[in-house]
Amino acid sequence: MEEFFGANNYIISNRKIAESCPSNIALIKYWGKYENQIPANPSISYTLNHCKTNTEIEFIADDQFSVTTFLAGKSEVKFAEKIEKYFQNIEQYLPWILKGKYIIRTENTFPHSSGIASSASGFGAIAKCLMSLDAAFSGKINDEFSLKKASFLARLGSGSACRSLYKGLVVWGETKEVSGSSDFFAVRYPNEEIHADFRNFNDWVLLIHEGEKSVSSTVGHGLMNTNPYAERRFQEAHENFASLKTILKNGDMKSFIMMVEHEALTLHAMMMMSEPAFILMKTGTLAVINKIWEFRKNTHLPLFFTLDAGANVHLLFPTTKDEEKIQAFIIKELMPHTQNNGVVKDVMQF
Ligand code: PMV
């Protein structure tokens, strides 16, 4: 990836910059990877609007490299260690990066316990900050290439983070279905290939279980290395891309719903078939899924779900005239399955 190697003529100085980056929710899931955060299959996600990480980086030019981090005003030593390692790891792409002290202040606009991918928005925001510093030190302007490099750098922090740099539907991982797609950075799915019905969606996250995830995504990806069904799964993700392309173009909501739910259940099935096995759903997750299916059967309204590697349920439904009926159902029938009446409301609009 020669294009991402840094230039040599930097003039570094003390700087303070701030950037913001949203989280994203995958429709075709990334689950399984090779060395250097190369995904085992292509994935596609919606970038959220409200669930964001705001990050401020204070850079003090110095021979001694160090990182101090504050999460919502609270000092976070473990996070600082993680960022230190990450900066060391990407030095080859940003030659100035170890030549200073960093004070990083970061906060999420969504609850930490929600299971919404804060690593995606977090590394997205840090990568954007780094590219702003890079522009300041090199005198180059922050352009389309900077965004691509930010996506490349975010990927090295947390794979799915690379998709958060772009709005709308975003693809990461090489697939013949999307021109320009790459294993190294994300690209926007072309807007003109997306039917209007798929451009305005609600994503309400039901907080079924608020707490630490029982399995980290690092462990989860690792389990795919020995999962006997892994190769078939990776192949299926490629096949699903081909189908999704037609679905998105034609506005085929029914097939879209089938695919998105199938992808979520496949991710969880993979975890159940791993060694050791993990069941990431809770009783409430299953209850909600069954109620959604019953609701769809009875009303034919487009309410459906996706899941991350946890128990919380992302409820997806278009922002159409029927959304009030769907919202009323969610509040009456699904909310009782949350732990503390918790729901995070977001929307995808582009
Ligand atoms: O980026 P990671 O390593 O946290 O992996 C996230 C994987 C899923 O969120 C479960 C799926 C995805 O594609 O975002």
XYZ file of N, CA, C and O and ligand atoms in Angstrom, residues 24-33 37 41-45 115 117 119-120 154-155 157-163 172 213 216-218 221 267 307-310, ligand 1:
174
model
N -21.472 2.890 13.004
C -22.180 2.316 11.854
C -22.771 0.974 12.242
O -22.374 0.384 13.240
N -23.733 0.532 11.448
C -24.333 -0.788 11.700
C -24.283 -1.604 10.404
O -24.759 -1.148 9.360
N -23.674 -2.788 10.504
C -23.469 -3.597 9.298
C -24.728 -4.345 8.896
O -25.485 -4.827 9.745
N -24.934 -4.430 7.589
C -26.039 -5.227 7.037
C -25.484 -6.590 6.608
O -26.014 -7.629 6.963
N -24.388 -6.574 5.828
C -23.621 -7.806 5.589
C -22.418 -7.701 6.514
O -21.665 -6.728 6.467
N -22.270 -8.690 7.380
C -21.346 -8.563 8.512
C -19.917 -8.970 8.189
O -19.681 -9.916 7.431
N -19.010 -8.264 8.811
C -17.585 -8.620 8.833
C -17.375 -9.457 10.087
O -17.594 -8.976 11.196
N -16.986 -10.690 9.918
C -16.741 -11.555 11.082
C -15.697 -12.592 10.673
O -16.018 -13.544 9.991
N -14.476 -12.353 11.029
C -13.367 -13.200 10.599
C -12.374 -12.344 9.835
O -12.778 -11.540 8.984
N -11.092 -12.471 10.211
C -10.089 -11.633 9.533
C -8.747 -12.339 9.446
O -8.496 -13.315 10.151
N -5.511 -6.881 9.867
C -6.910 -6.430 9.721
C -7.400 -6.526 8.288
O -8.043 -5.598 7.788
N -14.165 -11.412 4.502
C -15.214 -11.228 3.488
C -15.604 -9.751 3.411
O -15.380 -8.999 4.354
N -16.220 -9.341 2.302
C -16.662 -7.945 2.210
C -17.876 -7.702 3.105
O -18.660 -8.628 3.367
N -18.020 -6.459 3.580
C -19.163 -6.101 4.430
C -19.721 -4.767 3.957
O -19.055 -4.006 3.247
N -20.961 -4.491 4.378
C -21.587 -3.211 4.013
C -22.389 -2.712 5.215
O -23.020 -3.514 5.912
N -22.333 -1.423 5.471
C -23.039 -0.888 6.641
C -23.696 0.444 6.328
O -23.333 1.129 5.365
N -23.683 -1.145 23.656
C -23.223 -2.128 22.682
C -23.132 -1.534 21.286
O -22.804 -2.214 20.331
N -21.263 0.262 18.453
C -19.819 0.131 18.258
C -19.078 1.442 18.510
O -18.911 2.267 17.614
N -15.994 1.480 19.238
C -14.654 1.347 18.655
C -14.683 1.879 17.217
O -13.707 2.459 16.748
N -15.817 1.709 16.539
C -15.920 2.193 15.151
C -15.876 3.721 15.121
O -15.062 4.322 14.413
N -8.048 4.047 10.270
C -9.092 3.613 11.212
C -9.201 2.086 11.191
O -9.363 1.451 12.229
N -9.089 1.498 9.998
C -9.154 0.039 9.864
C -8.103 -0.652 10.719
O -8.344 -1.694 11.324
N -7.041 0.319 13.489
C -7.446 0.394 14.896
C -8.556 -0.597 15.190
O -8.458 -1.420 16.097
N -9.598 -0.551 14.397
C -10.719 -1.491 14.531
C -11.314 -1.637 13.141
O -11.718 -0.644 12.530
N -11.364 -2.864 12.635
C -11.749 -3.093 11.238
C -12.977 -2.305 10.796
O -12.927 -1.522 9.841
N -14.076 -2.487 11.529
C -15.339 -1.886 11.085
C -15.301 -0.356 11.132
O -16.148 0.302 10.531
N -14.331 0.208 11.845
C -14.215 1.675 11.946
C -13.986 2.309 10.573
O -14.407 3.443 10.341
N -13.340 1.580 9.676
C -13.013 2.187 8.370
C -14.275 2.575 7.612
O -14.251 3.468 6.770
N -15.413 1.912 7.930
C -16.664 2.230 7.222
C -17.299 3.516 7.744
O -18.133 4.114 7.071
N -16.710 -2.259 2.781
C -15.295 -2.543 3.071
C -15.028 -3.997 2.698
O -15.784 -4.875 3.101
N -19.722 -6.852 27.015
C -20.030 -7.951 26.100
C -19.348 -9.218 26.629
O -18.249 -9.148 27.182
N -15.261 -10.375 23.285
C -14.781 -9.187 22.550
C -14.744 -9.521 21.065
O -14.691 -10.695 20.679
N -14.753 -8.487 20.216
C -14.743 -8.809 18.785
C -13.404 -9.423 18.378
O -13.362 -10.250 17.471
N -12.326 -9.092 19.093
C -11.023 -9.716 18.778
C -11.120 -11.235 18.954
O -10.706 -12.011 18.081
N -13.537 -12.722 16.189
C -12.903 -12.899 14.869
C -11.973 -14.110 14.905
O -11.932 -14.904 13.972
N -24.257 -14.447 11.915
C -23.183 -14.018 12.825
C -23.329 -14.741 14.169
O -22.365 -15.293 14.711
N -28.377 -7.467 14.378
C -27.705 -7.622 15.667
C -26.219 -7.420 15.473
O -25.678 -7.772 14.421
N -25.572 -6.876 16.477
C -24.118 -6.901 16.500
C -23.713 -8.115 17.322
O -24.558 -8.909 17.671
N -22.458 -8.200 17.696
C -22.023 -9.350 18.485
C -22.395 -9.132 19.952
O -21.546 -8.997 20.820
N -23.701 -9.062 20.208
C -24.201 -8.845 21.556
C -25.698 -9.073 21.580
O -26.289 -9.486 20.573
O -14.422 -3.840 14.017
P -14.545 -4.940 14.978
O -13.282 -5.751 15.056
O -15.048 -4.469 16.319
O -15.663 -5.965 14.409
C -17.016 -5.656 14.409
C -17.792 -6.753 13.801
C -19.305 -6.585 13.809
O -19.693 -5.364 14.370
C -19.957 -7.686 14.619
C -19.850 -6.682 12.385
C -19.539 -5.533 11.489
O -19.348 -5.760 10.292
O -19.548 -4.375 11.962
